[in-house]
């Protein structure tokens, strides 16, 4: 079908609610024009690629259809049991044993403990066993071109995805990942892949889909670039009074004030913590109460990978369990 006829038909399709080739939509052609002008992509090549994925045209809103209620976030005790299991710990030990040289190199180069890297890979993809089955190009296009509240973010990630594919000679139609566009062993989004992924197995390509070694180095590099403090502590449980608990945040809480500052406010901070060490406090929801933790800088860096405090603390606890079973000396200090 000639392009001018296709574009004429687009408004009539707006409320069809059908799954159609992406090239049936004006937004796709606008995007292709942008990629050609700003990043020198070949228009015909992009049209050919986008013709092989589908988008869903907008449907008329049904005012009688009730909105789905928002699901309640899992409580901390339920969340951690999804990941801290004997099976995942055993697989973590096996992965560590099989990839020991790469993990040792990453720790030496970036000063990120091996067990933290192993734990992140365990949480993200169960050591490469669950990298995702959603076609990433189509996933990002649907999120970028639809009515998602973060469509601008996903359009940026779609741009990064195409640049990433071109830079690493990866076939964009073959790549698969999560429902939100995260990819490979480490579940990097496209921008993280471009800026933080590294060739750690020295084969002159960056491949987070098939190379656990590249994934190991890339995770360590990610934390290093987010200002990881060499072998610093992460978190410890702390009991707060009712008035003190107002300083414990459910969302990410960046350490800004020193231990001395909190001591002056009456907080009972352990004596082994230096007065100049910056601290923060978080609270995690259980079924009927809050659990409070004192957190250090490296805990905050963990939340740069995933902003959920539950994720970061799960990584800490899982890493400790894996290291204990791996039988390494000097277990991780919480």
CSV table of C-alpha atoms in Angstrom, one decimal:
chain,number,residue,atom,x,y,z
A,1,UNK,CA,0.0,0.0,0.0
A,2,UNK,CA,1.4,3.4,-0.9
A,3,UNK,CA,2.5,5.4,2.1
A,4,UNK,CA,0.3,8.4,1.4
A,5,UNK,CA,-2.8,6.2,1.3
A,6,UNK,CA,-1.7,4.4,4.4
A,7,UNK,CA,-1.3,7.7,6.3
A,8,UNK,CA,-4.7,8.8,5.1
A,9,UNK,CA,-6.3,5.7,6.6
A,10,UNK,CA,-4.6,6.1,10.0
A,11,UNK,CA,-7.2,8.4,11.6
A,12,UNK,CA,-10.0,6.0,10.6
A,13,UNK,CA,-8.1,3.2,12.4
A,14,UNK,CA,-7.7,5.2,15.6
A,15,UNK,CA,-10.5,3.5,17.4
A,16,UNK,CA,-10.4,0.1,15.8
A,17,UNK,CA,-8.7,-1.5,18.8
A,18,UNK,CA,-6.9,-4.0,16.6
A,19,UNK,CA,-3.4,-5.4,16.5
A,20,UNK,CA,-1.8,-4.1,13.4
A,21,UNK,CA,1.8,-3.7,11.9
A,22,UNK,CA,3.6,-0.8,13.5
A,23,UNK,CA,4.0,0.8,10.1
A,24,UNK,CA,0.2,1.3,10.0
A,25,UNK,CA,0.6,4.1,12.6
A,26,UNK,CA,1.7,7.7,12.0
A,27,UNK,CA,3.7,7.7,15.2
A,28,UNK,CA,5.9,5.0,13.9
A,29,UNK,CA,6.8,7.0,10.7
A,30,UNK,CA,7.4,10.1,12.8
A,31,UNK,CA,9.8,8.1,14.9
A,32,UNK,CA,11.6,6.6,11.9
A,33,UNK,CA,12.0,10.2,10.5
A,34,UNK,CA,13.5,11.2,13.9
A,35,UNK,CA,16.0,8.3,13.9
A,36,UNK,CA,17.0,9.0,10.4
A,37,UNK,CA,17.6,12.7,11.0
A,38,UNK,CA,19.2,12.5,14.4
A,39,UNK,CA,21.1,9.2,14.3
A,40,UNK,CA,21.5,8.5,10.5
A,41,UNK,CA,19.4,5.3,10.4
A,42,UNK,CA,18.3,4.1,7.0
A,43,UNK,CA,14.6,4.8,6.7
A,44,UNK,CA,13.8,1.8,4.5
A,45,UNK,CA,15.6,-0.5,6.8
A,46,UNK,CA,13.7,0.8,9.8
A,47,UNK,CA,10.4,0.5,7.9
A,48,UNK,CA,11.2,-3.1,7.1
A,49,UNK,CA,12.0,-3.8,10.8
A,50,UNK,CA,8.9,-2.0,12.2
A,51,UNK,CA,6.6,-3.7,9.7
A,52,UNK,CA,7.4,-7.0,11.4
A,53,UNK,CA,6.2,-5.9,14.9
A,54,UNK,CA,2.6,-5.0,15.9
A,55,UNK,CA,0.9,-2.2,17.9
A,56,UNK,CA,-2.6,-2.1,19.3
A,57,UNK,CA,-4.7,0.8,17.9
A,58,UNK,CA,-6.6,2.9,20.5
A,59,UNK,CA,-10.0,1.8,21.5
A,60,UNK,CA,-12.9,4.0,22.5
A,61,UNK,CA,-12.9,4.3,26.3
A,62,UNK,CA,-15.8,2.4,27.9
A,63,UNK,CA,-17.1,4.6,30.7
A,64,UNK,CA,-19.1,1.7,32.2
A,65,UNK,CA,-15.9,-0.4,32.6
A,66,UNK,CA,-14.7,-0.1,36.2
A,67,UNK,CA,-11.0,0.6,36.8
A,68,UNK,CA,-9.0,-2.2,38.1
A,69,UNK,CA,-8.1,-1.7,41.8
A,70,UNK,CA,-4.4,-1.2,42.4
A,71,UNK,CA,-2.7,-4.3,43.8
A,72,UNK,CA,-1.2,-4.0,47.3
A,73,UNK,CA,2.6,-4.3,47.3
A,74,UNK,CA,3.9,-7.5,48.9
A,75,UNK,CA,4.9,-7.1,52.5
A,76,UNK,CA,8.6,-7.4,53.2
A,77,UNK,CA,8.4,-10.9,54.7
A,78,UNK,CA,6.5,-12.2,51.7
A,79,UNK,CA,8.8,-10.4,49.2
A,80,UNK,CA,12.0,-11.7,50.5
A,81,UNK,CA,10.8,-15.3,50.5
A,82,UNK,CA,10.4,-15.1,46.7
A,83,UNK,CA,14.1,-14.9,46.3
A,84,UNK,CA,15.8,-16.2,49.5
A,85,UNK,CA,15.2,-19.8,48.9
A,86,UNK,CA,17.4,-22.9,49.3
A,87,UNK,CA,17.2,-23.6,45.6
A,88,UNK,CA,18.3,-20.1,44.7
A,89,UNK,CA,21.2,-20.2,47.2
A,90,UNK,CA,22.3,-23.6,45.8
A,91,UNK,CA,22.2,-22.2,42.3
A,92,UNK,CA,24.1,-19.2,43.4
A,93,UNK,CA,26.9,-21.3,44.9
A,94,UNK,CA,27.1,-23.3,41.7
A,95,UNK,CA,27.2,-20.2,39.5
A,96,UNK,CA,30.0,-18.8,41.8
A,97,UNK,CA,32.0,-22.0,41.4
A,98,UNK,CA,31.6,-22.1,37.6
A,99,UNK,CA,32.4,-18.4,37.2
A,100,UNK,CA,35.0,-17.9,39.9
A,101,UNK,CA,37.8,-16.4,37.8
A,102,UNK,CA,35.5,-13.7,36.3
A,103,UNK,CA,34.0,-12.9,39.7
A,104,UNK,CA,37.5,-12.6,41.3
A,105,UNK,CA,38.6,-10.3,38.5
A,106,UNK,CA,35.5,-8.1,38.9
A,107,UNK,CA,36.0,-7.8,42.6
A,108,UNK,CA,39.7,-6.9,42.1
A,109,UNK,CA,39.0,-4.3,39.4
A,110,UNK,CA,35.8,-2.7,40.9
A,111,UNK,CA,36.0,-3.6,44.6
A,112,UNK,CA,32.4,-4.9,44.4
A,113,UNK,CA,32.2,-8.1,46.5
A,114,UNK,CA,31.6,-11.3,44.5
A,115,UNK,CA,28.6,-12.4,46.5
A,116,UNK,CA,26.8,-9.1,45.7
A,117,UNK,CA,27.2,-9.7,42.0
A,118,UNK,CA,26.0,-13.3,42.4
A,119,UNK,CA,23.0,-12.2,44.4
A,120,UNK,CA,22.0,-9.6,41.8
A,121,UNK,CA,22.1,-12.2,39.1
A,122,UNK,CA,20.1,-14.6,41.2
A,123,UNK,CA,17.4,-12.1,41.8
A,124,UNK,CA,17.3,-10.7,38.3
A,125,UNK,CA,17.3,-13.9,36.1
A,126,UNK,CA,17.9,-16.8,38.5
A,127,UNK,CA,21.5,-17.0,37.1
A,128,UNK,CA,20.4,-16.7,33.4
A,129,UNK,CA,17.5,-19.2,33.6
A,130,UNK,CA,14.8,-16.5,33.2
A,131,UNK,CA,15.9,-13.7,30.9
A,132,UNK,CA,12.5,-12.9,29.6
A,133,UNK,CA,10.5,-14.0,26.6
A,134,UNK,CA,9.0,-10.7,25.4
A,135,UNK,CA,10.3,-9.3,22.0
A,136,UNK,CA,12.1,-6.2,23.3
A,137,UNK,CA,11.6,-4.0,20.2
A,138,UNK,CA,7.9,-4.6,20.2
A,139,UNK,CA,7.7,-4.2,24.0
A,140,UNK,CA,9.4,-0.8,23.9
A,141,UNK,CA,7.4,0.3,20.8
A,142,UNK,CA,4.1,-0.4,22.4
A,143,UNK,CA,5.1,1.4,25.6
A,144,UNK,CA,6.6,4.3,23.7
A,145,UNK,CA,3.8,4.8,21.2
A,146,UNK,CA,0.8,4.0,23.4
A,147,UNK,CA,-0.8,5.9,26.3
A,148,UNK,CA,1.6,4.7,29.0
A,149,UNK,CA,2.2,7.4,31.6
A,150,UNK,CA,5.9,7.0,31.1
A,151,UNK,CA,5.8,7.0,27.3
A,152,UNK,CA,8.6,9.6,27.0
A,153,UNK,CA,10.9,7.4,29.1
A,154,UNK,CA,10.1,4.4,26.9
A,155,UNK,CA,10.6,6.4,23.7
A,156,UNK,CA,14.0,7.3,25.0
A,157,UNK,CA,14.7,3.6,25.7
A,158,UNK,CA,13.5,2.7,22.2
A,159,UNK,CA,16.1,5.1,20.8
A,160,UNK,CA,18.8,3.6,23.0
A,161,UNK,CA,17.7,0.1,22.0
A,162,UNK,CA,18.2,0.7,18.3
A,163,UNK,CA,21.5,2.4,19.0
A,164,UNK,CA,22.6,-0.4,21.2
A,165,UNK,CA,21.6,-3.0,18.6
A,166,UNK,CA,23.5,-1.2,15.9
A,167,UNK,CA,26.6,-0.6,18.0
A,168,UNK,CA,26.8,-4.3,19.1
A,169,UNK,CA,25.7,-5.8,15.8
A,170,UNK,CA,22.7,-7.4,17.5
A,171,UNK,CA,19.5,-8.2,15.5
A,172,UNK,CA,16.8,-6.0,17.0
A,173,UNK,CA,13.9,-8.4,16.0
A,174,UNK,CA,15.6,-11.4,17.8
A,175,UNK,CA,16.2,-9.8,21.2
A,176,UNK,CA,13.9,-10.7,24.0
A,177,UNK,CA,13.6,-9.6,27.6
A,178,UNK,CA,11.2,-8.6,30.3
A,179,UNK,CA,7.7,-7.1,30.0
A,180,UNK,CA,9.3,-3.7,30.6
A,181,UNK,CA,12.3,-4.0,28.2
A,182,UNK,CA,15.0,-5.2,30.5
A,183,UNK,CA,17.5,-7.7,28.9
A,184,UNK,CA,20.0,-10.4,29.4
A,185,UNK,CA,21.6,-12.0,32.4
A,186,UNK,CA,21.7,-8.6,34.2
A,187,UNK,CA,18.4,-7.3,33.0
A,188,UNK,CA,19.8,-4.0,31.9
A,189,UNK,CA,17.5,-1.6,30.2
A,190,UNK,CA,18.8,-0.2,26.8
A,191,UNK,CA,20.4,2.9,28.2
A,192,UNK,CA,22.2,1.0,30.9
A,193,UNK,CA,23.4,-1.5,28.3
A,194,UNK,CA,24.9,1.3,26.3
A,195,UNK,CA,26.5,3.2,29.2
A,196,UNK,CA,27.5,0.5,31.7
A,197,UNK,CA,27.8,-2.9,30.0
A,198,UNK,CA,31.3,-3.9,29.2
A,199,UNK,CA,33.2,-6.6,27.3
A,200,UNK,CA,34.6,-8.5,30.2
A,201,UNK,CA,35.5,-11.7,28.4
A,202,UNK,CA,37.6,-9.8,25.8
A,203,UNK,CA,35.9,-11.2,22.7
A,204,UNK,CA,35.5,-7.7,21.3
A,205,UNK,CA,31.7,-7.6,21.8
A,206,UNK,CA,29.4,-6.8,24.7
A,207,UNK,CA,26.9,-9.6,25.0
A,208,UNK,CA,24.7,-9.7,28.1
A,209,UNK,CA,22.4,-12.3,26.5
A,210,UNK,CA,24.9,-15.1,26.2
A,211,UNK,CA,28.0,-14.2,28.2
A,212,UNK,CA,27.8,-14.5,32.0
A,213,UNK,CA,31.3,-13.0,32.2
A,214,UNK,CA,30.2,-9.8,30.4
A,215,UNK,CA,27.2,-9.7,32.8
A,216,UNK,CA,29.5,-10.1,35.9
A,217,UNK,CA,31.8,-7.3,34.7
A,218,UNK,CA,28.9,-5.1,33.7
A,219,UNK,CA,27.1,-5.3,37.1
A,220,UNK,CA,30.3,-4.5,38.9
A,221,UNK,CA,31.0,-1.6,36.5
A,222,UNK,CA,27.4,-0.3,37.1
A,223,UNK,CA,27.9,-0.2,40.8
A,224,UNK,CA,31.4,1.4,40.4
A,225,UNK,CA,30.0,4.1,38.2
A,226,UNK,CA,27.3,4.8,40.8
A,227,UNK,CA,30.1,5.5,43.4
A,228,UNK,CA,30.3,2.2,45.2
A,229,UNK,CA,32.4,2.5,48.4
A,230,UNK,CA,34.9,-0.3,48.5
A,231,UNK,CA,33.7,-3.2,50.7
A,232,UNK,CA,31.6,-0.9,52.9
A,233,UNK,CA,28.7,-2.1,55.0
A,234,UNK,CA,25.1,-2.2,53.8
A,235,UNK,CA,22.4,-2.2,56.5
A,236,UNK,CA,21.6,-3.3,60.1
A,237,UNK,CA,18.4,-3.7,62.0
A,238,UNK,CA,17.7,-0.8,64.4
A,239,UNK,CA,14.9,-0.2,66.9
A,240,UNK,CA,13.5,3.4,66.7
A,241,UNK,CA,11.1,5.2,69.1
A,242,UNK,CA,7.8,6.4,67.7
A,243,UNK,CA,9.2,9.9,67.2
A,244,UNK,CA,12.4,8.6,65.6
A,245,UNK,CA,10.5,6.4,63.1
A,246,UNK,CA,9.4,9.5,61.2
A,247,UNK,CA,12.9,9.6,59.8
A,248,UNK,CA,12.6,6.0,58.4
A,249,UNK,CA,11.4,6.2,54.8
A,250,UNK,CA,9.5,3.6,52.8
A,251,UNK,CA,11.0,4.9,49.6
A,252,UNK,CA,14.7,5.1,48.8
A,253,UNK,CA,16.5,7.1,51.5
A,254,UNK,CA,19.9,8.6,50.6
A,255,UNK,CA,22.4,8.9,53.5
A,256,UNK,CA,22.9,12.6,54.0
A,257,UNK,CA,23.6,13.1,57.8
A,258,UNK,CA,26.4,11.7,59.8
A,259,UNK,CA,26.3,9.2,62.7
A,260,UNK,CA,27.2,12.1,65.0
A,261,UNK,CA,24.2,14.1,63.7
A,262,UNK,CA,21.9,11.2,64.6
A,263,UNK,CA,23.6,10.6,67.9
A,264,UNK,CA,23.0,14.2,68.8
A,265,UNK,CA,19.3,13.6,68.1
A,266,UNK,CA,19.2,10.8,70.6
A,267,UNK,CA,19.5,7.8,68.2
A,268,UNK,CA,21.3,4.8,69.6
A,269,UNK,CA,23.9,4.3,66.9
A,270,UNK,CA,26.3,1.3,67.4
A,271,UNK,CA,29.7,2.4,68.8
A,272,UNK,CA,31.7,0.8,66.0
A,273,UNK,CA,30.2,3.3,63.5
A,274,UNK,CA,32.5,6.3,62.9
A,275,UNK,CA,31.0,9.7,63.8
A,276,UNK,CA,31.5,10.9,60.2
A,277,UNK,CA,29.8,8.0,58.5
A,278,UNK,CA,26.6,9.1,56.7
A,279,UNK,CA,23.5,7.1,57.5
A,280,UNK,CA,19.9,6.8,56.7
A,281,UNK,CA,16.9,4.8,57.9
A,282,UNK,CA,14.3,2.8,56.1
A,283,UNK,CA,11.1,1.0,57.1
A,284,UNK,CA,9.7,-2.1,55.5
A,285,UNK,CA,6.1,-3.1,55.9
A,286,UNK,CA,5.2,-6.4,57.4
A,287,UNK,CA,1.7,-7.6,57.7
A,288,UNK,CA,1.0,-5.9,61.0
A,289,UNK,CA,4.0,-3.7,61.7
A,290,UNK,CA,7.1,-1.9,60.3
A,291,UNK,CA,10.6,-3.3,60.4
A,292,UNK,CA,13.2,-0.5,60.6
A,293,UNK,CA,16.8,-0.6,59.4
A,294,UNK,CA,19.8,1.7,59.5
A,295,UNK,CA,21.4,1.9,56.0
A,296,UNK,CA,24.8,2.9,54.7
A,297,UNK,CA,26.0,4.4,51.4
A,298,UNK,CA,26.4,1.0,49.6
A,299,UNK,CA,22.8,0.2,50.4
A,300,UNK,CA,21.8,3.3,48.6
A,301,UNK,CA,24.0,2.3,45.6
A,302,UNK,CA,22.1,-1.0,45.5
A,303,UNK,CA,18.9,0.9,45.1
A,304,UNK,CA,20.3,2.5,42.0
A,305,UNK,CA,19.9,-0.9,40.3
A,306,UNK,CA,16.3,-1.2,41.6
A,307,UNK,CA,14.8,1.6,43.6
A,308,UNK,CA,12.8,-0.7,45.9
A,309,UNK,CA,14.3,-1.0,49.4
A,310,UNK,CA,13.0,-4.5,49.6
A,311,UNK,CA,15.1,-5.4,46.5
A,312,UNK,CA,18.3,-3.9,47.9
A,313,UNK,CA,17.9,-5.6,51.3
A,314,UNK,CA,17.0,-8.9,49.7
A,315,UNK,CA,20.3,-8.7,47.7
A,316,UNK,CA,22.2,-8.1,50.9
A,317,UNK,CA,20.6,-11.0,52.7
A,318,UNK,CA,20.8,-13.4,49.8
A,319,UNK,CA,24.5,-12.5,49.2
A,320,UNK,CA,25.2,-13.3,52.8
A,321,UNK,CA,23.5,-16.7,52.7
A,322,UNK,CA,25.3,-17.6,49.4
A,323,UNK,CA,28.7,-16.6,50.7
A,324,UNK,CA,28.1,-18.6,53.9
A,325,UNK,CA,27.3,-21.7,51.9
A,326,UNK,CA,30.2,-21.0,49.5
A,327,UNK,CA,32.3,-21.2,52.6
A,328,UNK,CA,34.4,-18.1,52.1
A,329,UNK,CA,36.1,-16.4,55.0
A,330,UNK,CA,35.1,-13.0,56.4
A,331,UNK,CA,31.3,-13.2,55.7
A,332,UNK,CA,29.6,-10.1,54.5
A,333,UNK,CA,28.8,-7.6,57.3
A,334,UNK,CA,25.2,-6.4,57.2
